[in-house]
CSV table of N, CA, C and O in Angstrom, one decimal:
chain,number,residue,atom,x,y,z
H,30,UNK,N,57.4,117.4,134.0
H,30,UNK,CA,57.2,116.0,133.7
H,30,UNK,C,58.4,115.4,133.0
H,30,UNK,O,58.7,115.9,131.9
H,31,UNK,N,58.9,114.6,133.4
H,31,UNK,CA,59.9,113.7,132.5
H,31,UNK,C,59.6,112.4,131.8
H,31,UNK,O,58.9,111.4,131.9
H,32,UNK,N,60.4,113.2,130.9
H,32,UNK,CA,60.1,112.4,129.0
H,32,UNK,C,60.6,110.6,129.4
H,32,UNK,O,61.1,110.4,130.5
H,33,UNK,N,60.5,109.8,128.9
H,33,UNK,CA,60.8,108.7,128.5
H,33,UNK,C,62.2,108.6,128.0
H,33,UNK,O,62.5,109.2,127.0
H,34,UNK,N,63.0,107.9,128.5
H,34,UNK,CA,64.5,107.5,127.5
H,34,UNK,C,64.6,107.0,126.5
H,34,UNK,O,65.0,105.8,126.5
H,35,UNK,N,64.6,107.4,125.6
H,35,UNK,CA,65.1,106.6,124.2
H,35,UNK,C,65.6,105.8,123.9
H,35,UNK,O,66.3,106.1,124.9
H,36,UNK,N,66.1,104.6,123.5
H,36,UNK,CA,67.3,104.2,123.3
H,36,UNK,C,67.9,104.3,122.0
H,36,UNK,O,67.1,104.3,121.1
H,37,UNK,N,69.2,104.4,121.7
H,37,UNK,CA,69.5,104.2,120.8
H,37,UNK,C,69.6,103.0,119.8
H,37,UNK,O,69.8,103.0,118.6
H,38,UNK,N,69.2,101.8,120.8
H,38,UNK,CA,69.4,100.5,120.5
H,38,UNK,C,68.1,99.7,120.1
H,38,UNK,O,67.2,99.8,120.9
H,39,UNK,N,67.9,98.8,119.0
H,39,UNK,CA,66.8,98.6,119.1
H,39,UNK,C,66.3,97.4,120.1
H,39,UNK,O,67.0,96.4,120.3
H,40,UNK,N,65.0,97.8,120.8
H,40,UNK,CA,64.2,96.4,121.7
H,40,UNK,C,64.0,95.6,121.1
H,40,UNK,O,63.8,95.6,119.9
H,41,UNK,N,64.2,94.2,122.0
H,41,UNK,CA,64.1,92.8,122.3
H,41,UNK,C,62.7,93.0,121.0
H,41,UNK,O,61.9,93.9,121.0
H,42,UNK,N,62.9,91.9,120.0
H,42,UNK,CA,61.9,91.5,119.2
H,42,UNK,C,62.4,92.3,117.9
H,42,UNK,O,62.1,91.8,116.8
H,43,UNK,N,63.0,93.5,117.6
H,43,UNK,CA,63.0,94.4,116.4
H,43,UNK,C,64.6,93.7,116.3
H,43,UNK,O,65.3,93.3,117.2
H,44,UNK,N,64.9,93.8,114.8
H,44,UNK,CA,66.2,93.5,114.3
H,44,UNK,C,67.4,94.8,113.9
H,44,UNK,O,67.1,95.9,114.1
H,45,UNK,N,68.0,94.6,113.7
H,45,UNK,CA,68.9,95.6,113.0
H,45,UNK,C,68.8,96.3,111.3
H,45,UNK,O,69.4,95.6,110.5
H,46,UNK,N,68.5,96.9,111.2
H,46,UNK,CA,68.0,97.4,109.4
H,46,UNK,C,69.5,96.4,109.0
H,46,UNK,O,70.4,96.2,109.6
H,47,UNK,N,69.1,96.1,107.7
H,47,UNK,CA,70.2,95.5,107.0
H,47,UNK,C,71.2,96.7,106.3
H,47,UNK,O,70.9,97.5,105.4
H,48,UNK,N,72.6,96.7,106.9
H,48,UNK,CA,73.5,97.4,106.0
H,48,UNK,C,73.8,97.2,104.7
H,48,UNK,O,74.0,96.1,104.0
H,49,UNK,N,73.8,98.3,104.4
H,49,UNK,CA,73.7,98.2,102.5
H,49,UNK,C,75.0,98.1,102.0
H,49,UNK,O,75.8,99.0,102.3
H,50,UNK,N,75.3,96.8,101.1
H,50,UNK,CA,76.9,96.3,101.0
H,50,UNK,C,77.7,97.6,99.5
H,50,UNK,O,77.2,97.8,98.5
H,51,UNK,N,78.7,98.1,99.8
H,51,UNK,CA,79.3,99.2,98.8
H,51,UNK,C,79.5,98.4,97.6
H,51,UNK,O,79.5,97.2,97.5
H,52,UNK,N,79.6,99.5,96.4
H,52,UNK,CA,79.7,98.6,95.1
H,52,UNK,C,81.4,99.1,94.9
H,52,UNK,O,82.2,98.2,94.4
H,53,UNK,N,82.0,100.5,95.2
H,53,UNK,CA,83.2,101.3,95.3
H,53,UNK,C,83.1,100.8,93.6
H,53,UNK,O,83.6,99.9,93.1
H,54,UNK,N,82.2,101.8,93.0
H,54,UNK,CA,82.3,102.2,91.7
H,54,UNK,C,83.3,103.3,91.5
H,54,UNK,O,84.3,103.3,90.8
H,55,UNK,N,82.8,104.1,92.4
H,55,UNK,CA,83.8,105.6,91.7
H,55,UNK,C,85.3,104.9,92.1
H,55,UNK,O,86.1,105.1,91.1
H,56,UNK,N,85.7,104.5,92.7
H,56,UNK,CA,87.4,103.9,93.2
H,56,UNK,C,87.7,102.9,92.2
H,56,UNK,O,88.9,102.7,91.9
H,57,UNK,N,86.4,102.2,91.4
H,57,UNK,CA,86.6,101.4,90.5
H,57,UNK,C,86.9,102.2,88.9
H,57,UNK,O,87.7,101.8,88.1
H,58,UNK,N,86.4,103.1,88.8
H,58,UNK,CA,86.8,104.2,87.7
H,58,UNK,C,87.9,105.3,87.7
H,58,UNK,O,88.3,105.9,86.7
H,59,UNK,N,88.4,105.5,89.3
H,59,UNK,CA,89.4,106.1,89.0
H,59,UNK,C,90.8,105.1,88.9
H,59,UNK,O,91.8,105.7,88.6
H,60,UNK,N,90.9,103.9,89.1
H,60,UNK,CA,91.5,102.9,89.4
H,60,UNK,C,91.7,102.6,87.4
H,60,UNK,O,92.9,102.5,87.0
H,61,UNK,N,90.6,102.5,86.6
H,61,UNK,CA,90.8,102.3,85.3
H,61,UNK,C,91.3,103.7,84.7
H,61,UNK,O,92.2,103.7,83.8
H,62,UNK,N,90.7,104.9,85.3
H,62,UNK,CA,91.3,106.2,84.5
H,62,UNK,C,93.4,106.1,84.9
H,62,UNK,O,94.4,106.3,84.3
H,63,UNK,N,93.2,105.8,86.1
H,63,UNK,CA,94.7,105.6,86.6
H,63,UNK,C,95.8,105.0,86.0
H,63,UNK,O,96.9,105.4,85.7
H,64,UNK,N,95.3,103.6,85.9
H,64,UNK,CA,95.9,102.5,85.3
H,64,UNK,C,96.3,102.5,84.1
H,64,UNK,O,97.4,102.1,83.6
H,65,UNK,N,94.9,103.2,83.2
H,65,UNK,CA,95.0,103.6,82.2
H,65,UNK,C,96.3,104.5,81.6
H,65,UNK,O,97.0,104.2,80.6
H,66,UNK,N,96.5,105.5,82.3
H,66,UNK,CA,96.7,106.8,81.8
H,66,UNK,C,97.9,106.9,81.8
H,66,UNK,O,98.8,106.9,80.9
H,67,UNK,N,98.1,107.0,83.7
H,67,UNK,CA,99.3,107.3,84.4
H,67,UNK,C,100.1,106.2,84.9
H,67,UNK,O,101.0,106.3,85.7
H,68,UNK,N,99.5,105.0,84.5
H,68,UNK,CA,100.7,104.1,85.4
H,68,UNK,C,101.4,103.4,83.9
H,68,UNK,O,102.6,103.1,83.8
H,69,UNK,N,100.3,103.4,82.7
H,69,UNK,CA,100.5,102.0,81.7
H,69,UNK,C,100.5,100.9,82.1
H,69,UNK,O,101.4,100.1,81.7
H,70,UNK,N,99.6,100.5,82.9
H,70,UNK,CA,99.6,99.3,83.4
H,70,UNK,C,98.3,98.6,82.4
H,70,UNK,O,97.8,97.6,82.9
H,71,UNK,N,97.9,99.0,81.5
H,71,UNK,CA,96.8,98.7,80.5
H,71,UNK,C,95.6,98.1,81.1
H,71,UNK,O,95.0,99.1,81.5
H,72,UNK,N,95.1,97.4,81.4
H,72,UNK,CA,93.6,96.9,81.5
H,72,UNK,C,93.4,96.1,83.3
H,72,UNK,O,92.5,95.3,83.5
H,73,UNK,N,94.3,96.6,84.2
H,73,UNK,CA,94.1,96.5,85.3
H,73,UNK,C,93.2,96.6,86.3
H,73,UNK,O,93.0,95.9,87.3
H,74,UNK,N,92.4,97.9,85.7
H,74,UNK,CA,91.3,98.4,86.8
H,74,UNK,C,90.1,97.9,86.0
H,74,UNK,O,89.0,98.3,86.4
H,75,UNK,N,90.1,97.2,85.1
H,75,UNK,CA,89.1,97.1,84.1
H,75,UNK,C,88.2,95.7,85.1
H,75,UNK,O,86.9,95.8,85.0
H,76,UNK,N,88.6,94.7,85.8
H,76,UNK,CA,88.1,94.0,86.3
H,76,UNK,C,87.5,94.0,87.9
H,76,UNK,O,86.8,93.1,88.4
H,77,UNK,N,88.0,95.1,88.6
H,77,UNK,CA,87.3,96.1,89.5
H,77,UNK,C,86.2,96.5,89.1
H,77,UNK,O,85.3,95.9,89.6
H,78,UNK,N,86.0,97.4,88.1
H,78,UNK,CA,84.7,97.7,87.5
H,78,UNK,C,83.7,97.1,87.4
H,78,UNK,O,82.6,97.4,87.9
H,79,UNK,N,83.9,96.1,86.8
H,79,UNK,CA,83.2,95.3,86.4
H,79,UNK,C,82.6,94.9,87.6
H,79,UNK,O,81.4,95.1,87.7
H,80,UNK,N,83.2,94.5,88.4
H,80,UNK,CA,83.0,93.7,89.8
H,80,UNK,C,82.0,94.8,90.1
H,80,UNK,O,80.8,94.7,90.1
H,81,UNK,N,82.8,96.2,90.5
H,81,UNK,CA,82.0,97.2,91.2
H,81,UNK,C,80.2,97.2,90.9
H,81,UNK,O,79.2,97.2,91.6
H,82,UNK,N,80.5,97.3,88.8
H,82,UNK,CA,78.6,97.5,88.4
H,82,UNK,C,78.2,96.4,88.8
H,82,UNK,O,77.2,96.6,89.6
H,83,UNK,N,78.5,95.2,88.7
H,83,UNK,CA,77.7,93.9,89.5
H,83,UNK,C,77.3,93.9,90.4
H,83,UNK,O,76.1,93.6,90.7
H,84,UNK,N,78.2,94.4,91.3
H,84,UNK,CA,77.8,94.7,92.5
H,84,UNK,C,76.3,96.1,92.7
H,84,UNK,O,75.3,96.3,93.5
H,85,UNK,N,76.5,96.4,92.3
H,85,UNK,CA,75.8,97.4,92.5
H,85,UNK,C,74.6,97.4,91.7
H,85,UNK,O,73.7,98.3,91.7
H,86,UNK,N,74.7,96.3,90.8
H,86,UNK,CA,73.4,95.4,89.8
H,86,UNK,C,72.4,94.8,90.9
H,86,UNK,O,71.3,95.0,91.2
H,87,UNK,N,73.1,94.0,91.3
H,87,UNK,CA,72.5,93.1,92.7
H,87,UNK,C,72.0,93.6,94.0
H,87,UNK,O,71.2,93.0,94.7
H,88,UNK,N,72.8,94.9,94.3
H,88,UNK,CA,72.4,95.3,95.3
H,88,UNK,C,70.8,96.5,95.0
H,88,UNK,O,70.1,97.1,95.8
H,89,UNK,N,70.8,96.5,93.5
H,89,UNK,CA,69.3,96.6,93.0
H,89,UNK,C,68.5,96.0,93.1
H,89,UNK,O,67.5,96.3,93.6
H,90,UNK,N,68.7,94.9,92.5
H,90,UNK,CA,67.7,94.0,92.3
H,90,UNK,C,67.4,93.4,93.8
H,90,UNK,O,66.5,92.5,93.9
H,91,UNK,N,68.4,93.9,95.0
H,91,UNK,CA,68.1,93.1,96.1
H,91,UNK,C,68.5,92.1,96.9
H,91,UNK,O,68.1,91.8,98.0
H,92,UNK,N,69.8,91.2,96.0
H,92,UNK,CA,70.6,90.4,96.2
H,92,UNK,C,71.5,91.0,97.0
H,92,UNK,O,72.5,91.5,96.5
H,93,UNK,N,71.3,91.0,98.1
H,93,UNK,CA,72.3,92.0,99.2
H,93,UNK,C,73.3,91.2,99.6
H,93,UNK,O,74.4,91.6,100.1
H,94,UNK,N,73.1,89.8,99.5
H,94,UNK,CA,74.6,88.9,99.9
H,94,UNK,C,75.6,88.9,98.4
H,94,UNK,O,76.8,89.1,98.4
H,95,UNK,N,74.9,88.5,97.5
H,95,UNK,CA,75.7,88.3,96.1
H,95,UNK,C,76.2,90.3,95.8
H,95,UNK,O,77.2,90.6,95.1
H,96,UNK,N,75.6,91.1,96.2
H,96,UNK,CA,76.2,92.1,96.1
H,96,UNK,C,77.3,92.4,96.8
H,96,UNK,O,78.5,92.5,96.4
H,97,UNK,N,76.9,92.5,98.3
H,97,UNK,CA,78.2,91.9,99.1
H,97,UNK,C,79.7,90.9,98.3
H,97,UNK,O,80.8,91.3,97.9
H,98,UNK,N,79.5,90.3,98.2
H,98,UNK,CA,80.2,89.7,97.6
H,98,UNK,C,81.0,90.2,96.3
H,98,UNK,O,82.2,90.3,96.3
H,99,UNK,N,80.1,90.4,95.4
H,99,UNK,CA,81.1,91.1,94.5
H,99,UNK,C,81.7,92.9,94.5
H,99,UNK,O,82.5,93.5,93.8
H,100,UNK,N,81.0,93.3,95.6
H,100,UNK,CA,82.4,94.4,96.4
H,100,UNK,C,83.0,94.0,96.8
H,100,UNK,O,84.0,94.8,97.0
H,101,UNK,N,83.1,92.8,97.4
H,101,UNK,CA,84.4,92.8,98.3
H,101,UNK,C,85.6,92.5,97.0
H,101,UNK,O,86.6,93.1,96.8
H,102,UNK,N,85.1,91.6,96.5
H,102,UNK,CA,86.1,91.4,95.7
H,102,UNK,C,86.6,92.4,94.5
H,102,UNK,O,87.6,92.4,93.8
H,103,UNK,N,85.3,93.3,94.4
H,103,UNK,CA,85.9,95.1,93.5
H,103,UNK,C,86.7,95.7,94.5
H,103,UNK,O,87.5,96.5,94.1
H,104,UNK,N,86.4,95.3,96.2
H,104,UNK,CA,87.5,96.1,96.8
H,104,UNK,C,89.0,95.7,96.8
H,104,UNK,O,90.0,96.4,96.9
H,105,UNK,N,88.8,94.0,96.6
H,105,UNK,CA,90.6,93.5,96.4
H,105,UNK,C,90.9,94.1,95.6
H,105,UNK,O,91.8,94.9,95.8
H,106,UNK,N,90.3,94.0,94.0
H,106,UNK,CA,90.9,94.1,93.0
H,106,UNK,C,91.2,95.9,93.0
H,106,UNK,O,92.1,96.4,92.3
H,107,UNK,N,90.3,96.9,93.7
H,107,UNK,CA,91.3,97.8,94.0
H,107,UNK,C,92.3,98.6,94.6
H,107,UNK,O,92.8,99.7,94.5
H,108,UNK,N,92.3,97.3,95.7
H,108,UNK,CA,93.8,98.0,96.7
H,108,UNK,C,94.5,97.1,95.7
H,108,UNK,O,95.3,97.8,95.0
H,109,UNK,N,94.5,96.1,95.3
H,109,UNK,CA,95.7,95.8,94.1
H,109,UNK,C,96.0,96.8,92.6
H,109,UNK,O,97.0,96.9,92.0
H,110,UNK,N,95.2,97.3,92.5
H,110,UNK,CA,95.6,98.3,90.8
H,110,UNK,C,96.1,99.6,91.8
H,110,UNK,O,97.2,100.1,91.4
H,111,UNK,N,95.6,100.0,92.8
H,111,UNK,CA,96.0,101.2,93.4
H,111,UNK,C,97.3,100.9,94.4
H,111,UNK,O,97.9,101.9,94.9
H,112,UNK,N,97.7,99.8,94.6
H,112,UNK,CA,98.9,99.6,95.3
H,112,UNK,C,100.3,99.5,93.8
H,112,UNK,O,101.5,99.9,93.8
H,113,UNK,N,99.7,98.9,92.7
H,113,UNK,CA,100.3,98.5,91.5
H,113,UNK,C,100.6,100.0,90.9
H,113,UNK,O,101.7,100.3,90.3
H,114,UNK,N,99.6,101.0,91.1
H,114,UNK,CA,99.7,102.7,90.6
H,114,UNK,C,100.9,103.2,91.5
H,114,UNK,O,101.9,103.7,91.0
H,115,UNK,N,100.7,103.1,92.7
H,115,UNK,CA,101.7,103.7,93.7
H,115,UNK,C,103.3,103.1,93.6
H,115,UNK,O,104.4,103.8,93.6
H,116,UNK,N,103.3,102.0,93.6
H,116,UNK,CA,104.5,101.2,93.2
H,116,UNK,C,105.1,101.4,91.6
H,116,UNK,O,106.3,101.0,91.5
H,117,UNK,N,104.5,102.0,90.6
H,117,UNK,CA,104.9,102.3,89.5
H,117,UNK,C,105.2,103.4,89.0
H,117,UNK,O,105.9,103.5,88.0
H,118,UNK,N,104.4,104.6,89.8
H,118,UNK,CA,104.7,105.6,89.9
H,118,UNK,C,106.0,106.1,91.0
H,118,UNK,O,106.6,107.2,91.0
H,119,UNK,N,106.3,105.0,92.0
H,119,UNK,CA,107.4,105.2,93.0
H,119,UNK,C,108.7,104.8,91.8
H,119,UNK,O,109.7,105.5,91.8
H,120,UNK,N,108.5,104.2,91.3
H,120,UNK,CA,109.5,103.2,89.8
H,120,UNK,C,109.8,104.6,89.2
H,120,UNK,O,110.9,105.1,89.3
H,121,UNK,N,109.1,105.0,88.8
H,121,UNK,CA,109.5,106.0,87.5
H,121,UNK,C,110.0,107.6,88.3
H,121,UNK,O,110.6,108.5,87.7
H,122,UNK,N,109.7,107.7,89.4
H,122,UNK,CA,110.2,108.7,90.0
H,122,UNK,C,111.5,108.4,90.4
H,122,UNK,O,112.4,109.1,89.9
H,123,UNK,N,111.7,107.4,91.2
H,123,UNK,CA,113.0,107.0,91.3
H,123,UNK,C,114.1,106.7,90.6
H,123,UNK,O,115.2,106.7,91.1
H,124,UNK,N,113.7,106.2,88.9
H,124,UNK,CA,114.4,106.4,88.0
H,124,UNK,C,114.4,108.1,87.0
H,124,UNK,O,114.9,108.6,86.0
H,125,UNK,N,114.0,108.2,87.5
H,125,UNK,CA,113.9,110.1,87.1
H,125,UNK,C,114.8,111.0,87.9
H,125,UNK,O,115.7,111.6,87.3
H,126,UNK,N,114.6,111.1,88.8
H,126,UNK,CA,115.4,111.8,89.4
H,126,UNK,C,116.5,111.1,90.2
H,126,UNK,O,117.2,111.9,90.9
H,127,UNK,N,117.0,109.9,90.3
H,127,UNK,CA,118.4,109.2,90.7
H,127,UNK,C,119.3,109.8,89.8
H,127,UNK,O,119.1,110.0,88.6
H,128,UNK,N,120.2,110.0,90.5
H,128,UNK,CA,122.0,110.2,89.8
H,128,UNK,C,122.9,109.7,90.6
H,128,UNK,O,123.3,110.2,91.6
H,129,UNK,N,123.2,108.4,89.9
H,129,UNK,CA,124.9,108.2,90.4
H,129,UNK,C,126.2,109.2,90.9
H,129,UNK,O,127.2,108.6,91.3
């Protein structure tokens, strides 16, 4: 006897589960231990964080758009401190080992 097909997709009338928006906490803490430590770039990663726990406040309480929202913007603020780490650590390498 043959089974029934599955679909992977859901049927006419069912919706799609709601994707659960990232808070990128941990990227937001290594971005402050980073910033902190190894770039001296002082309180850079500190407003990622921030952003990230909010985010991940709201996506508790259920505010799945206002959570959305403030990851994306803990995600700007960490390709910026992590683009600012890599660009300062390219700085001091390059003045380190250059010789005229």
């Amino acid at each position: 006897m043959l089974k029934p097909l599955s679909y992977p997709f859901p049927l006419q009338g069912q919706g799609f589960p709601a994707e659960q928006p990232r808070d990128f906490v941990l990227w937001s803490l290594f971005n402050v231990l980073l910033c902190q430590k190894l770039a001296c770039l002082g309180c850079l990663g500190f407003p990622a964080l921030i952003f990230s726990i909010k985010a991940r406040d709201r996506k508790v309480l259920g505010d799945l758009e206002g959570a959305r929202s403030y990851g994306t913007t803990a995600k700007v603020l960490n390709i910026i401190g992590s683009l600012l780490v890599v660009v300062a650590i390219a700085v001091v390498l390059f003045f380190c080992f250059w010789r005229p």
